[in-house]
């Protein structure tokens, strides 16, 4: 494993094949008033049994533009074991019988809920679809009377609109960190053409 010294007041060169993002952690300590969004074309469906291939397909459709890769590192057995945990709630946004979005909550904490994954396929972004899905996420998180905190993180690899969307949703930032990982486009987890806002270095 390569170790490098981070310069906290300047530039730090990364080893070949690595990418870095700035991560913002956000939390919501009470349920806000929700702006109702009418999207009769969308339906939220909880997936009680998750097929690993179908999950990966949706995960890539939603996350490939933003370099999501965490779930792609898992074997079928690891992925199915993770998603079948009683503390994981996985929902799909459905349109005309097809999955077009994902919402994954982790309720393992005694008085908190973590938003693990949240997003829509590019074709349905807009028209309030993201707000519709977030309303469901917030409502489900705070449906448990013991919950005092709902939290997530986003990074500079995500949509440039993501952070402002979360702030408008009522989340408040509380921590910032830097994540350095192997570029998933170099090990064929993701296509080399995805996430052009993070240039692929030769």
PDB file of N, CA, C and O in Angstrom, residues 116-156:
ATOM      1  N   UNK A 116     -27.648   5.433   2.353  1.00  0.00           N
ATOM      2  CA  UNK A 116     -26.488   4.831   1.699  1.00  0.00           C
ATOM      3  C   UNK A 116     -26.378   5.241   0.231  1.00  0.00           C
ATOM      4  O   UNK A 116     -25.319   5.664  -0.228  1.00  0.00           O
ATOM      5  N   UNK A 117     -27.475   5.052  -0.497  1.00  0.00           N
ATOM      6  CA  UNK A 117     -27.494   5.379  -1.918  1.00  0.00           C
ATOM      7  C   UNK A 117     -28.828   6.012  -2.279  1.00  0.00           C
ATOM      8  O   UNK A 117     -29.881   5.602  -1.782  1.00  0.00           O
ATOM      9  N   UNK A 118     -28.747   6.986  -3.193  1.00  0.00           N
ATOM     10  CA  UNK A 118     -29.933   7.741  -3.589  1.00  0.00           C
ATOM     11  C   UNK A 118     -29.684   8.278  -4.996  1.00  0.00           C
ATOM     12  O   UNK A 118     -28.670   8.928  -5.251  1.00  0.00           O
ATOM     13  N   UNK A 119     -30.594   7.986  -5.915  1.00  0.00           N
ATOM     14  CA  UNK A 119     -30.409   8.555  -7.245  1.00  0.00           C
ATOM     15  C   UNK A 119     -31.400   8.020  -8.249  1.00  0.00           C
ATOM     16  O   UNK A 119     -32.109   7.032  -8.008  1.00  0.00           O
ATOM     17  N   UNK A 120     -31.421   8.685  -9.388  1.00  0.00           N
ATOM     18  CA  UNK A 120     -32.315   8.347 -10.490  1.00  0.00           C
ATOM     19  C   UNK A 120     -31.499   8.138 -11.756  1.00  0.00           C
ATOM     20  O   UNK A 120     -30.410   8.698 -11.914  1.00  0.00           O
ATOM     21  N   UNK A 121     -32.030   7.355 -12.683  1.00  0.00           N
ATOM     22  CA  UNK A 121     -31.379   7.216 -13.979  1.00  0.00           C
ATOM     23  C   UNK A 121     -31.493   8.559 -14.702  1.00  0.00           C
ATOM     24  O   UNK A 121     -32.434   9.329 -14.469  1.00  0.00           O
ATOM     25  N   UNK A 122     -30.551   8.883 -15.570  1.00  0.00           N
ATOM     26  CA  UNK A 122     -30.551  10.207 -16.209  1.00  0.00           C
ATOM     27  C   UNK A 122     -31.835  10.557 -16.941  1.00  0.00           C
ATOM     28  O   UNK A 122     -32.235  11.728 -16.979  1.00  0.00           O
ATOM     29  N   UNK A 123     -32.521   9.567 -17.511  1.00  0.00           N
ATOM     30  CA  UNK A 123     -33.707   9.845 -18.320  1.00  0.00           C
ATOM     31  C   UNK A 123     -34.869  10.435 -17.541  1.00  0.00           C
ATOM     32  O   UNK A 123     -35.762  11.069 -18.128  1.00  0.00           O
ATOM     33  N   UNK A 124     -34.920  10.218 -16.235  1.00  0.00           N
ATOM     34  CA  UNK A 124     -36.060  10.712 -15.459  1.00  0.00           C
ATOM     35  C   UNK A 124     -35.700  11.868 -14.533  1.00  0.00           C
ATOM     36  O   UNK A 124     -36.554  12.353 -13.795  1.00  0.00           O
ATOM     37  N   UNK A 125     -34.446  12.306 -14.567  1.00  0.00           N
ATOM     38  CA  UNK A 125     -34.054  13.442 -13.733  1.00  0.00           C
ATOM     39  C   UNK A 125     -34.768  14.695 -14.224  1.00  0.00           C
ATOM     40  O   UNK A 125     -34.843  14.959 -15.425  1.00  0.00           O
ATOM     41  N   UNK A 126     -35.305  15.478 -13.279  1.00  0.00           N
ATOM     42  CA  UNK A 126     -36.035  16.702 -13.623  1.00  0.00           C
ATOM     43  C   UNK A 126     -37.513  16.551 -13.333  1.00  0.00           C
ATOM     44  O   UNK A 126     -38.022  15.454 -13.049  1.00  0.00           O
ATOM     45  N   UNK A 127     -38.196  17.658 -13.372  1.00  0.00           N
ATOM     46  CA  UNK A 127     -39.641  17.628 -13.150  1.00  0.00           C
ATOM     47  C   UNK A 127     -40.048  17.261 -11.744  1.00  0.00           C
ATOM     48  O   UNK A 127     -41.183  16.819 -11.525  1.00  0.00           O
ATOM     49  N   UNK A 128     -39.122  17.416 -10.789  1.00  0.00           N
ATOM     50  CA  UNK A 128     -39.455  17.109  -9.400  1.00  0.00           C
ATOM     51  C   UNK A 128     -39.243  15.668  -8.999  1.00  0.00           C
ATOM     52  O   UNK A 128     -39.568  15.286  -7.866  1.00  0.00           O
ATOM     53  N   UNK A 129     -38.674  14.838  -9.888  1.00  0.00           N
ATOM     54  CA  UNK A 129     -38.493  13.423  -9.555  1.00  0.00           C
ATOM     55  C   UNK A 129     -37.552  13.239  -8.373  1.00  0.00           C
ATOM     56  O   UNK A 129     -37.791  12.404  -7.489  1.00  0.00           O
ATOM     57  N   UNK A 130     -36.472  14.021  -8.335  1.00  0.00           N
ATOM     58  CA  UNK A 130     -35.543  13.917  -7.216  1.00  0.00           C
ATOM     59  C   UNK A 130     -36.181  14.341  -5.909  1.00  0.00           C
ATOM     60  O   UNK A 130     -35.976  13.714  -4.868  1.00  0.00           O
ATOM     61  N   UNK A 131     -36.976  15.423  -5.939  1.00  0.00           N
ATOM     62  CA  UNK A 131     -37.669  15.874  -4.741  1.00  0.00           C
ATOM     63  C   UNK A 131     -38.679  14.818  -4.290  1.00  0.00           C
ATOM     64  O   UNK A 131     -38.830  14.561  -3.090  1.00  0.00           O
ATOM     65  N   UNK A 132     -39.385  14.217  -5.239  1.00  0.00           N
ATOM     66  CA  UNK A 132     -40.347  13.158  -4.928  1.00  0.00           C
ATOM     67  C   UNK A 132     -39.655  12.012  -4.196  1.00  0.00           C
ATOM     68  O   UNK A 132     -40.139  11.519  -3.169  1.00  0.00           O
ATOM     69  N   UNK A 133     -38.491  11.591  -4.697  1.00  0.00           N
ATOM     70  CA  UNK A 133     -37.774  10.480  -4.082  1.00  0.00           C
ATOM     71  C   UNK A 133     -37.218  10.868  -2.718  1.00  0.00           C
ATOM     72  O   UNK A 133     -37.267  10.085  -1.767  1.00  0.00           O
ATOM     73  N   UNK A 134     -36.716  12.102  -2.591  1.00  0.00           N
ATOM     74  CA  UNK A 134     -36.189  12.546  -1.305  1.00  0.00           C
ATOM     75  C   UNK A 134     -37.293  12.669  -0.265  1.00  0.00           C
ATOM     76  O   UNK A 134     -37.088  12.366   0.915  1.00  0.00           O
ATOM     77  N   UNK A 135     -38.468  13.109  -0.670  1.00  0.00           N
ATOM     78  CA  UNK A 135     -39.599  13.154   0.267  1.00  0.00           C
ATOM     79  C   UNK A 135     -39.848  11.773   0.863  1.00  0.00           C
ATOM     80  O   UNK A 135     -40.092  11.631   2.072  1.00  0.00           O
ATOM     81  N   UNK A 136     -39.785  10.750   0.021  1.00  0.00           N
ATOM     82  CA  UNK A 136     -39.965   9.383   0.514  1.00  0.00           C
ATOM     83  C   UNK A 136     -38.845   9.005   1.483  1.00  0.00           C
ATOM     84  O   UNK A 136     -39.090   8.381   2.523  1.00  0.00           O
ATOM     85  N   UNK A 137     -37.606   9.376   1.128  1.00  0.00           N
ATOM     86  CA  UNK A 137     -36.471   9.032   1.988  1.00  0.00           C
ATOM     87  C   UNK A 137     -36.620   9.662   3.371  1.00  0.00           C
ATOM     88  O   UNK A 137     -36.443   8.992   4.402  1.00  0.00           O
ATOM     89  N   UNK A 138     -36.951  10.951   3.404  1.00  0.00           N
ATOM     90  CA  UNK A 138     -37.094  11.657   4.678  1.00  0.00           C
ATOM     91  C   UNK A 138     -38.252  11.092   5.485  1.00  0.00           C
ATOM     92  O   UNK A 138     -38.141  10.862   6.699  1.00  0.00           O
ATOM     93  N   UNK A 139     -39.368  10.851   4.829  1.00  0.00           N
ATOM     94  CA  UNK A 139     -40.543  10.324   5.531  1.00  0.00           C
ATOM     95  C   UNK A 139     -40.259   8.955   6.125  1.00  0.00           C
ATOM     96  O   UNK A 139     -40.654   8.668   7.263  1.00  0.00           O
ATOM     97  N   UNK A 140     -39.580   8.104   5.382  1.00  0.00           N
ATOM     98  CA  UNK A 140     -39.285   6.769   5.891  1.00  0.00           C
ATOM     99  C   UNK A 140     -38.266   6.828   7.022  1.00  0.00           C
ATOM    100  O   UNK A 140     -38.373   6.088   8.003  1.00  0.00           O
ATOM    101  N   UNK A 141     -37.273   7.705   6.905  1.00  0.00           N
ATOM    102  CA  UNK A 141     -36.271   7.813   7.973  1.00  0.00           C
ATOM    103  C   UNK A 141     -36.903   8.251   9.284  1.00  0.00           C
ATOM    104  O   UNK A 141     -36.619   7.686  10.347  1.00  0.00           O
ATOM    105  N   UNK A 142     -37.779   9.249   9.211  1.00  0.00           N
ATOM    106  CA  UNK A 142     -38.367   9.798  10.438  1.00  0.00           C
ATOM    107  C   UNK A 142     -39.693   9.135  10.820  1.00  0.00           C
ATOM    108  O   UNK A 142     -40.361   9.599  11.747  1.00  0.00           O
ATOM    109  N   UNK A 143     -40.049   8.062  10.127  1.00  0.00           N
ATOM    110  CA  UNK A 143     -41.253   7.322  10.526  1.00  0.00           C
ATOM    111  C   UNK A 143     -41.017   6.551  11.819  1.00  0.00           C
ATOM    112  O   UNK A 143     -41.961   6.126  12.480  1.00  0.00           O
ATOM    113  N   UNK A 144     -39.760   6.398  12.195  1.00  0.00           N
ATOM    114  CA  UNK A 144     -39.402   5.737  13.449  1.00  0.00           C
ATOM    115  C   UNK A 144     -39.305   6.800  14.542  1.00  0.00           C
ATOM    116  O   UNK A 144     -38.465   7.703  14.451  1.00  0.00           O
ATOM    117  N   UNK A 145     -40.108   6.718  15.570  1.00  0.00           N
ATOM    118  CA  UNK A 145     -40.129   7.791  16.582  1.00  0.00           C
ATOM    119  C   UNK A 145     -38.805   7.964  17.310  1.00  0.00           C
ATOM    120  O   UNK A 145     -38.534   9.046  17.842  1.00  0.00           O
ATOM    121  N   UNK A 146     -37.966   6.935  17.323  1.00  0.00           N
ATOM    122  CA  UNK A 146     -36.695   7.046  18.051  1.00  0.00           C
ATOM    123  C   UNK A 146     -35.614   7.764  17.247  1.00  0.00           C
ATOM    124  O   UNK A 146     -34.560   8.123  17.797  1.00  0.00           O
ATOM    125  N   UNK A 147     -35.851   7.993  15.965  1.00  0.00           N
ATOM    126  CA  UNK A 147     -34.816   8.570  15.105  1.00  0.00           C
ATOM    127  C   UNK A 147     -34.643  10.062  15.381  1.00  0.00           C
ATOM    128  O   UNK A 147     -35.610  10.833  15.342  1.00  0.00           O
ATOM    129  N   UNK A 148     -33.408  10.444  15.646  1.00  0.00           N
ATOM    130  CA  UNK A 148     -33.064  11.845  15.910  1.00  0.00           C
ATOM    131  C   UNK A 148     -32.106  12.407  14.864  1.00  0.00           C
ATOM    132  O   UNK A 148     -31.785  13.595  14.888  1.00  0.00           O
ATOM    133  N   UNK A 149     -31.658  11.542  13.955  1.00  0.00           N
ATOM    134  CA  UNK A 149     -30.661  11.987  12.976  1.00  0.00           C
ATOM    135  C   UNK A 149     -30.764  11.172  11.696  1.00  0.00           C
ATOM    136  O   UNK A 149     -30.826   9.940  11.732  1.00  0.00           O
ATOM    137  N   UNK A 150     -30.785  11.863  10.573  1.00  0.00           N
ATOM    138  CA  UNK A 150     -30.766  11.262   9.247  1.00  0.00           C
ATOM    139  C   UNK A 150     -29.555  11.868   8.534  1.00  0.00           C
ATOM    140  O   UNK A 150     -29.433  13.085   8.471  1.00  0.00           O
ATOM    141  N   UNK A 151     -28.658  11.023   8.037  1.00  0.00           N
ATOM    142  CA  UNK A 151     -27.428  11.595   7.506  1.00  0.00           C
ATOM    143  C   UNK A 151     -26.956  10.877   6.249  1.00  0.00           C
ATOM    144  O   UNK A 151     -27.378   9.760   5.932  1.00  0.00           O
ATOM    145  N   UNK A 152     -26.066  11.557   5.523  1.00  0.00           N
ATOM    146  CA  UNK A 152     -25.541  11.056   4.253  1.00  0.00           C
ATOM    147  C   UNK A 152     -24.228  11.756   3.959  1.00  0.00           C
ATOM    148  O   UNK A 152     -23.811  12.647   4.691  1.00  0.00           O
ATOM    149  N   UNK A 153     -23.591  11.351   2.872  1.00  0.00           N
ATOM    150  CA  UNK A 153     -22.462  12.135   2.375  1.00  0.00           C
ATOM    151  C   UNK A 153     -22.509  12.191   0.864  1.00  0.00           C
ATOM    152  O   UNK A 153     -23.051  11.307   0.205  1.00  0.00           O
ATOM    153  N   UNK A 154     -21.983  13.263   0.328  1.00  0.00           N
ATOM    154  CA  UNK A 154     -21.855  13.445  -1.108  1.00  0.00           C
ATOM    155  C   UNK A 154     -20.439  13.920  -1.383  1.00  0.00           C
ATOM    156  O   UNK A 154     -19.713  14.279  -0.452  1.00  0.00           O
ATOM    157  N   UNK A 155     -20.033  13.901  -2.648  1.00  0.00           N
ATOM    158  CA  UNK A 155     -18.659  14.275  -2.946  1.00  0.00           C
ATOM    159  C   UNK A 155     -18.577  15.015  -4.270  1.00  0.00           C
ATOM    160  O   UNK A 155     -19.560  15.108  -5.019  1.00  0.00           O
ATOM    161  N   UNK A 156     -17.393  15.517  -4.554  1.00  0.00           N
ATOM    162  CA  UNK A 156     -17.194  16.289  -5.762  1.00  0.00           C
ATOM    163  C   UNK A 156     -17.233  15.429  -7.019  1.00  0.00           C
ATOM    164  O   UNK A 156     -17.199  15.957  -8.125  1.00  0.00           O
TER     165      UNK A 156
END
